[in-house]
Short mmCIF file of C-alpha atoms in Angstrom, two decimals:
data_model
loop_
_atom_site.label_atom_id
_atom_site.label_comp_id
_atom_site.label_asym_id
_atom_site.label_seq_id
_atom_site.Cartn_x
_atom_site.Cartn_y
_atom_site.Cartn_z
CA MET A 1 -25.24 3.58 14.29
CA ARG A 2 -23.18 1.00 12.22
CA PRO A 3 -23.46 3.16 8.95
CA LEU A 4 -22.35 6.39 10.46
CA TRP A 5 -19.39 4.78 12.15
CA LEU A 6 -18.42 3.47 8.66
CA LEU A 7 -18.51 7.04 7.19
CA MET A 8 -16.70 8.61 10.31
CA ALA A 9 -13.86 5.88 9.82
CA LEU A 10 -13.68 6.29 6.05
CA LEU A 11 -13.35 10.16 6.55
CA ALA A 12 -10.42 9.58 9.15
CA LEU A 13 -8.66 7.36 6.87
CA SER A 14 -8.41 9.67 3.99
CA GLN A 15 -5.71 11.58 5.56
CA ALA A 16 -3.23 8.62 5.53
CA LEU A 17 -1.56 5.98 3.83
CA PRO A 18 -1.47 2.39 4.84
CA PHE A 19 1.64 0.10 5.45
CA GLU A 20 0.06 -3.27 5.97
CA GLN A 21 -3.38 -4.39 5.79
CA LYS A 22 -4.73 -6.53 8.76
CA GLY A 23 -8.62 -6.08 7.93
CA PHE A 24 -10.67 -4.11 5.89
CA TRP A 25 -11.64 -0.92 7.80
CA ASP A 26 -8.04 -1.01 9.45
CA PHE A 27 -5.90 -0.88 6.64
CA THR A 28 -4.40 2.35 7.63
CA LEU A 29 -3.07 0.89 10.88
CA ASP A 30 0.79 1.00 10.66
CA ASP A 31 2.86 -1.76 12.34
CA GLY A 32 5.89 0.40 12.15
CA MET A 33 6.34 4.06 13.25
CA LEU A 34 4.62 6.76 11.32
CA MET A 35 7.26 8.10 8.90
CA MET A 36 5.31 10.79 7.53
CA ASN A 37 2.89 13.45 8.71
CA ASP A 38 -0.59 13.64 7.10
CA GLU A 39 0.65 16.42 4.92
CA GLU A 40 3.53 14.49 3.53
CA ALA A 41 1.40 11.39 3.40
CA SER A 42 -1.45 12.88 1.25
CA GLY A 43 0.63 14.51 -1.54
CA ALA A 44 -2.45 15.52 -3.32
CA ASP A 45 -4.48 18.33 -3.79
CA THR A 46 -7.85 19.31 -2.09
CA THR A 47 -9.60 16.72 -4.25
CA SER A 48 -7.94 14.09 -2.18
CA GLY A 49 -9.71 15.28 1.02
CA ALA A 50 -13.21 14.07 2.41
CA PRO A 51 -16.23 15.08 0.62
CA ASP A 52 -17.74 18.37 1.78
CA LEU A 53 -21.14 16.93 3.16
CA ASP A 54 -22.27 20.55 4.21
CA SER A 55 -22.19 21.59 0.46
CA LEU A 56 -24.88 18.81 -0.75
CA PRO A 57 -28.27 19.79 0.17
CA PRO A 58 -30.08 18.06 3.19
CA THR A 59 -31.74 14.94 2.07
CA PHE A 60 -35.19 13.85 3.46
CA SER A 61 -35.18 11.04 0.92
CA ALA A 62 -36.76 7.73 2.28
CA ILE A 63 -35.29 5.78 -0.77
CA CYS A 64 -33.20 3.00 0.45
CA PRO A 65 -32.55 -0.67 -1.28
CA PHE A 66 -34.57 -3.40 0.34
CA GLY A 67 -32.55 -5.19 3.25
CA CYS A 68 -29.93 -2.08 3.38
CA HIS A 69 -29.22 0.34 6.04
CA CYS A 70 -29.25 3.95 4.95
CA HIS A 71 -28.34 6.95 7.28
CA LEU A 72 -26.85 10.32 6.45
CA ARG A 73 -25.89 9.53 2.78
CA VAL A 74 -24.37 6.25 3.82
CA VAL A 75 -25.87 3.10 2.26
CA GLN A 76 -24.70 -0.17 3.66
CA CYS A 77 -25.82 -3.30 1.76
CA SER A 78 -23.03 -5.64 2.64
CA ASP A 79 -23.63 -9.34 3.63
CA LEU A 80 -26.81 -9.67 1.73
CA GLY A 81 -25.85 -12.38 -0.61
CA LEU A 82 -26.97 -9.60 -3.45
CA LYS A 83 -26.34 -10.86 -7.18
CA THR A 84 -26.39 -7.52 -8.65
CA VAL A 85 -25.88 -3.73 -7.50
CA PRO A 86 -29.09 -2.70 -5.91
CA LYS A 87 -31.56 -0.02 -7.47
CA GLU A 88 -33.17 2.77 -5.79
CA ILE A 89 -30.05 4.21 -4.31
CA SER A 90 -30.42 7.89 -3.02
CA PRO A 91 -28.45 10.19 -5.40
CA ASP A 92 -27.18 11.96 -2.62
CA THR A 93 -25.34 9.07 -1.52
CA THR A 94 -21.63 9.54 -0.60
CA LEU A 95 -20.68 6.15 0.73
CA LEU A 96 -21.96 2.74 -1.00
CA ASP A 97 -20.99 -0.47 0.86
CA LEU A 98 -21.56 -3.72 -1.19
CA GLN A 99 -18.73 -5.70 0.26
CA ASN A 100 -19.34 -9.36 0.94
CA ASN A 101 -21.84 -10.12 -1.32
CA ASP A 102 -22.38 -12.27 -4.73
CA ILE A 103 -22.10 -9.49 -7.34
CA THR A 104 -20.42 -11.09 -10.51
CA GLU A 105 -20.60 -8.00 -13.01
CA LEU A 106 -20.82 -4.11 -12.65
CA ARG A 107 -23.31 -2.99 -15.86
CA LYS A 108 -23.57 0.16 -17.45
CA ASP A 109 -26.09 1.88 -15.41
CA ASP A 110 -25.42 0.24 -11.99
CA PHE A 111 -24.32 3.54 -10.65
CA LYS A 112 -26.50 5.78 -12.56
CA GLY A 113 -27.30 9.28 -11.02
CA LEU A 114 -24.75 8.83 -8.18
CA GLN A 115 -22.90 11.94 -9.16
CA HIS A 116 -21.89 12.69 -5.29
CA LEU A 117 -20.55 9.31 -4.48
CA TYR A 118 -17.40 9.40 -2.89
CA ALA A 119 -16.60 5.86 -1.89
CA LEU A 120 -17.39 2.57 -3.37
CA VAL A 121 -16.79 -0.59 -1.48
CA LEU A 122 -17.32 -3.94 -3.75
CA VAL A 123 -14.64 -5.91 -1.59
CA ASN A 124 -15.16 -9.86 -1.57
CA ASN A 125 -17.82 -10.17 -4.32
CA LYS A 126 -17.42 -12.47 -7.56
CA ILE A 127 -16.78 -9.64 -9.96
CA SER A 128 -15.21 -10.81 -13.11
CA LYS A 129 -16.70 -8.16 -15.69
CA ILE A 130 -16.97 -4.65 -15.63
CA HIS A 131 -18.63 -2.59 -18.37
CA GLU A 132 -16.41 -0.09 -19.82
CA LYS A 133 -18.85 2.70 -18.72
CA ALA A 134 -19.71 1.45 -15.36
CA PHE A 135 -17.95 4.31 -13.53
CA SER A 136 -18.70 7.09 -15.87
CA PRO A 137 -21.52 8.70 -13.63
CA LEU A 138 -19.12 8.71 -10.57
CA ARG A 139 -17.69 11.93 -11.28
CA LYS A 140 -16.50 12.54 -7.89
CA LEU A 141 -15.40 9.03 -6.88
CA GLN A 142 -12.19 9.11 -4.75
CA LYS A 143 -11.91 5.64 -3.21
CA LEU A 144 -12.49 2.39 -4.94
CA TYR A 145 -12.10 -0.83 -3.04
CA ILE A 146 -12.69 -3.77 -5.43
CA SER A 147 -10.36 -6.40 -3.88
CA LYS A 148 -11.14 -10.03 -3.57
CA ASN A 149 -12.72 -10.48 -6.66
CA HIS A 150 -12.33 -12.26 -9.75
CA LEU A 151 -10.85 -9.59 -12.01
CA VAL A 152 -8.43 -10.43 -14.56
CA GLU A 153 -7.65 -6.86 -15.82
CA ILE A 154 -7.59 -3.57 -14.12
CA PRO A 155 -11.03 -1.71 -14.87
CA PRO A 156 -11.12 0.45 -18.04
CA ASN A 157 -12.11 4.17 -17.69
CA LEU A 158 -11.68 4.89 -14.16
CA PRO A 159 -12.93 8.06 -12.72
CA SER A 160 -10.49 11.02 -13.19
CA SER A 161 -11.37 12.01 -9.64
CA LEU A 162 -9.97 8.77 -8.14
CA VAL A 163 -7.19 8.91 -5.52
CA GLU A 164 -7.14 5.65 -4.08
CA LEU A 165 -7.41 2.38 -5.77
CA ARG A 166 -7.29 -0.96 -3.89
CA ILE A 167 -7.70 -3.94 -6.50
CA HIS A 168 -5.66 -6.52 -4.53
CA ASP A 169 -6.43 -10.36 -4.29
CA ASN A 170 -7.85 -10.38 -7.73
CA ARG A 171 -6.52 -12.62 -10.90
CA ILE A 172 -4.63 -9.70 -12.81
CA ARG A 173 -1.64 -10.56 -14.49
CA LYS A 174 -0.95 -7.64 -16.88
CA VAL A 175 -0.88 -3.96 -16.51
CA PRO A 176 -1.28 -2.26 -19.91
CA LYS A 177 0.01 0.98 -20.95
CA GLY A 178 -2.54 3.68 -20.80
CA VAL A 179 -4.81 2.03 -18.19
CA PHE A 180 -4.27 4.62 -15.58
CA SER A 181 -4.37 7.49 -18.11
CA GLY A 182 -5.85 10.73 -16.92
CA LEU A 183 -5.64 9.75 -13.17
CA ARG A 184 -3.65 12.81 -11.96
CA ASN A 185 -5.22 12.90 -8.49
CA MET A 186 -4.19 9.22 -7.86
CA ASN A 187 -1.72 8.75 -5.04
CA CYS A 188 -2.39 5.24 -3.60
CA ILE A 189 -2.68 1.91 -5.24
CA GLU A 190 -2.76 -1.53 -3.67
CA MET A 191 -2.35 -4.05 -6.12
CA GLY A 192 -0.87 -7.29 -4.16
CA GLY A 193 -2.07 -10.77 -4.45
CA ASN A 194 -2.32 -10.84 -7.93
CA PRO A 195 -0.23 -13.15 -10.08
CA LEU A 196 1.52 -10.40 -11.71
CA GLU A 197 5.24 -10.96 -13.02
CA ASN A 198 7.77 -8.30 -14.05
CA SER A 199 6.99 -9.02 -17.80
CA GLY A 200 3.32 -8.35 -16.81
CA PHE A 201 4.06 -4.51 -16.67
CA GLU A 202 4.06 -3.08 -19.89
CA PRO A 203 6.60 -0.02 -20.64
CA GLY A 204 4.87 3.28 -19.61
CA ALA A 205 2.03 1.42 -17.53
CA PHE A 206 2.38 3.95 -14.75
CA ASP A 207 2.84 6.94 -16.99
CA GLY A 208 1.24 10.26 -15.72
CA LEU A 209 0.78 8.91 -12.04
CA LYS A 210 2.26 10.80 -9.33
CA LEU A 211 1.77 8.01 -6.73
CA ASN A 212 2.83 8.32 -3.01
CA TYR A 213 2.17 4.59 -2.32
CA LEU A 214 2.15 1.52 -4.16
CA ARG A 215 2.18 -2.27 -2.89
CA ILE A 216 2.64 -5.05 -5.25
CA SER A 217 3.09 -7.93 -2.56
CA GLU A 218 2.44 -11.65 -2.55
CA ALA A 219 2.90 -11.49 -6.53
CA LYS A 220 5.31 -13.25 -8.87
CA LEU A 221 8.06 -10.50 -8.90
CA THR A 222 11.78 -11.64 -9.42
CA GLY A 223 13.30 -8.35 -9.42
CA ILE A 224 12.34 -4.49 -8.58
CA PRO A 225 10.22 -3.19 -11.45
CA LYS A 226 12.01 -0.59 -13.15
CA ASP A 227 9.29 1.74 -14.49
CA LEU A 228 7.32 2.75 -11.47
CA PRO A 229 6.43 6.26 -10.58
CA GLU A 230 9.38 8.38 -9.25
CA THR A 231 7.24 10.16 -7.07
CA LEU A 232 6.85 7.28 -4.71
CA ASN A 233 7.24 7.73 -0.85
CA GLU A 234 6.35 4.12 -0.06
CA LEU A 235 6.93 0.99 -2.05
CA HIS A 236 6.09 -2.47 -0.85
CA LEU A 237 7.16 -5.53 -2.82
CA ASP A 238 7.23 -7.96 0.05
CA HIS A 239 6.28 -11.69 -0.60
CA ASN A 240 7.58 -11.96 -3.79
CA LYS A 241 10.61 -14.05 -5.52
CA ILE A 242 13.15 -11.29 -5.79
CA GLN A 243 16.66 -12.57 -5.67
CA ALA A 244 18.97 -9.63 -5.76
CA ILE A 245 19.05 -5.81 -5.81
CA GLU A 246 21.24 -4.57 -8.43
CA LEU A 247 23.18 -1.21 -8.46
CA GLU A 248 20.37 0.69 -10.72
CA ASP A 249 17.41 -0.97 -9.21
CA LEU A 250 16.55 1.85 -7.12
CA LEU A 251 17.86 4.34 -9.16
CA ARG A 252 14.50 6.48 -10.00
CA TYR A 253 13.16 6.04 -6.53
CA SER A 254 15.13 8.63 -4.60
CA LYS A 255 11.92 10.18 -2.77
CA LEU A 256 11.18 6.68 -0.91
CA TYR A 257 10.62 7.03 2.62
CA ARG A 258 9.75 3.33 3.39
CA LEU A 259 10.80 0.35 1.25
CA GLY A 260 9.52 -3.21 2.05
CA LEU A 261 11.26 -6.06 0.46
CA GLY A 262 10.64 -8.78 3.27
CA HIS A 263 9.85 -12.31 2.73
CA ASN A 264 11.79 -12.46 -0.66
CA GLN A 265 14.80 -14.56 -1.53
CA ILE A 266 17.16 -11.75 -1.72
CA ARG A 267 20.76 -13.05 -1.31
CA MET A 268 22.68 -10.05 -2.62
CA ILE A 269 22.38 -6.10 -2.86
CA GLU A 270 24.74 -4.66 -4.75
CA ASN A 271 27.18 -2.04 -2.99
CA GLY A 272 25.99 1.30 -3.81
CA SER A 273 22.29 0.38 -4.47
CA LEU A 274 21.02 2.18 -1.28
CA SER A 275 22.80 5.30 -2.22
CA PHE A 276 20.12 6.27 -4.30
CA LEU A 277 17.65 6.55 -1.52
CA PRO A 278 18.97 9.56 0.61
CA THR A 279 15.34 10.12 2.36
CA LEU A 280 14.70 6.48 3.30
CA ARG A 281 13.67 6.21 6.95
CA GLU A 282 12.57 2.48 7.07
CA LEU A 283 13.89 -0.65 5.41
CA HIS A 284 12.44 -4.11 5.60
CA LEU A 285 14.77 -6.84 4.45
CA ASP A 286 13.49 -9.58 6.91
CA ASN A 287 12.97 -13.13 6.09
CA ASN A 288 15.28 -12.99 3.17
CA LYS A 289 18.75 -14.82 2.65
CA LEU A 290 21.30 -12.10 3.11
CA SER A 291 24.72 -13.29 4.47
CA ARG A 292 25.74 -9.93 5.80
CA VAL A 293 24.44 -6.49 6.76
CA PRO A 294 23.88 -4.45 3.44
CA ALA A 295 26.56 -1.93 2.48
CA GLY A 296 25.68 1.62 2.79
CA LEU A 297 23.42 1.91 5.64
CA PRO A 298 25.70 4.36 7.82
CA ASP A 299 25.32 6.74 4.72
CA LEU A 300 21.40 6.89 4.87
CA LYS A 301 21.39 9.85 7.45
CA LEU A 302 17.50 9.62 8.09
CA LEU A 303 17.22 5.89 8.52
CA GLN A 304 15.56 5.05 11.74
CA VAL A 305 14.42 1.39 11.36
CA VAL A 306 16.07 -1.63 9.69
CA TYR A 307 14.67 -5.04 9.81
CA LEU A 308 17.24 -7.70 9.02
CA HIS A 309 15.65 -10.68 11.04
CA SER A 310 15.43 -14.18 9.77
CA ASN A 311 18.37 -14.06 7.29
CA ASN A 312 21.71 -16.20 7.20
CA ILE A 313 23.60 -13.09 8.68
CA THR A 314 26.91 -14.49 10.63
CA LYS A 315 28.74 -11.12 11.31
CA VAL A 316 27.92 -7.60 12.24
CA GLY A 317 30.82 -5.24 12.06
CA VAL A 318 31.28 -2.09 14.22
CA ASN A 319 30.48 0.23 11.37
CA ASP A 320 27.89 -1.62 9.57
CA PHE A 321 25.01 0.85 10.85
CA CYS A 322 26.46 3.82 12.21
CA PRO A 323 28.70 6.37 10.49
CA VAL A 324 32.13 7.27 11.67
CA GLY A 325 32.17 10.54 13.55
CA PHE A 326 29.79 12.45 15.73
CA GLY A 327 26.89 14.67 13.92
CA VAL A 328 26.98 12.89 10.80
CA LYS A 329 23.64 11.01 11.25
CA ARG A 330 20.54 13.10 11.25
CA ALA A 331 18.21 10.78 12.72
CA TYR A 332 19.32 7.76 15.07
CA TYR A 333 17.85 4.41 14.79
CA ASN A 334 14.97 3.48 16.87
CA GLY A 335 14.64 -0.05 15.62
CA ILE A 336 17.17 -2.66 14.28
CA SER A 337 16.17 -6.18 14.13
CA LEU A 338 18.47 -9.12 13.88
CA PHE A 339 17.03 -11.82 15.53
CA ASN A 340 16.77 -15.19 13.93
CA ASN A 341 20.22 -14.76 12.34
CA PRO A 342 23.32 -17.07 13.12
CA VAL A 343 25.01 -14.06 14.49
CA PRO A 344 27.17 -14.69 17.94
CA TYR A 345 25.83 -11.55 19.42
CA TRP A 346 28.16 -11.59 22.44
CA GLU A 347 31.00 -10.78 20.03
CA VAL A 348 29.17 -7.99 18.69
CA GLN A 349 30.90 -4.70 19.91
CA PRO A 350 28.80 -2.01 21.97
CA ALA A 351 30.08 0.70 19.73
CA THR A 352 28.36 -0.90 16.76
CA PHE A 353 25.06 0.60 17.99
CA ARG A 354 26.47 3.92 19.03
CA CYS A 355 23.61 5.95 16.72
CA VAL A 356 20.91 4.01 18.43
CA THR A 357 18.46 5.87 20.68
CA ASP A 358 17.90 2.92 23.04
CA ARG A 359 19.34 -0.39 23.37
CA LEU A 360 15.97 -1.86 23.59
CA ALA A 361 15.41 -0.97 20.26
CA ILE A 362 18.29 -3.60 19.24
CA GLN A 363 16.62 -7.37 18.73
CA PHE A 364 19.05 -10.17 18.92
CA GLY A 365 18.88 -13.99 19.59
CA ASN A 366 16.28 -16.58 19.11
CA TYR A 367 18.26 -18.32 16.16
CA LYS A 368 17.48 -21.96 15.55
CA LYS A 369 19.30 -24.01 12.94
#
């Protein structure tokens, strides 16, 4: 039953984008409110959907690699201590799970004949080398999960059918121009947990991509990268070393719904910086070094969630969150976190939160010097 469960879980996950990964198969669980419906979140053509299993001929093959579990075109070979990709994989396989093994290399013919493969899971191996033609047979591959390996570069010649790439927790320091060339269907990249600095992104590295979702968390960024895809709906740069947001840092990201900048070292957000984000609905600035509420929040008419906890904010003004006048804000707040700030909350005027749906949505207190 487990392989069948894996396939069902994967197919369900293909329609949504993640916010914060907690475990491998639950990476689409959202610890905030859902900001986009499935149609908005997918942002791709029909190639981004699940494979049409009915279009494939029924399989009666008894082929299954030794020690693996095979059921309904799902081949599960995880946690077997494998050193290489196993042979004798049925050509009609759509999901191949090789996570938690000791594979060190992907060779030229490792995936030969797997033209129907939809998802390839290689998480938590020891892969440091990938042949430039290793993925060539995978003409229908849409999901590649190769996180927690020893890669020092993004694999070359990724399949043009790819929709989702998860390559976090490797050793990648550079994203060269052209590495994503031809990936017109790609809408989600998770590349956090790599020692990437701002200088590691070559100009034009993301040219041609129409991403909806990008996470570069737990890296070594000191500022917001300037050359990311302007199509982004979600950008997560938490757990970096960003110190400030300057006026034009967010200029090209006007389609953002959700921006994650928590756990950085941000002391200053220049006035007017947030005005470039007219569709923003969720903003994470928790665990930084801000001394005041960022200017411009009242002008974000769709903003609903603001995380500002664990900063150095000492005062909250009556117009810091809500615009002056009624009917100006199109969506009321349903979450404002200000706890663990040195704010004398008993001095905050009640009218400060006049555009909040429920007083329970406001979190104060618990400040410790």
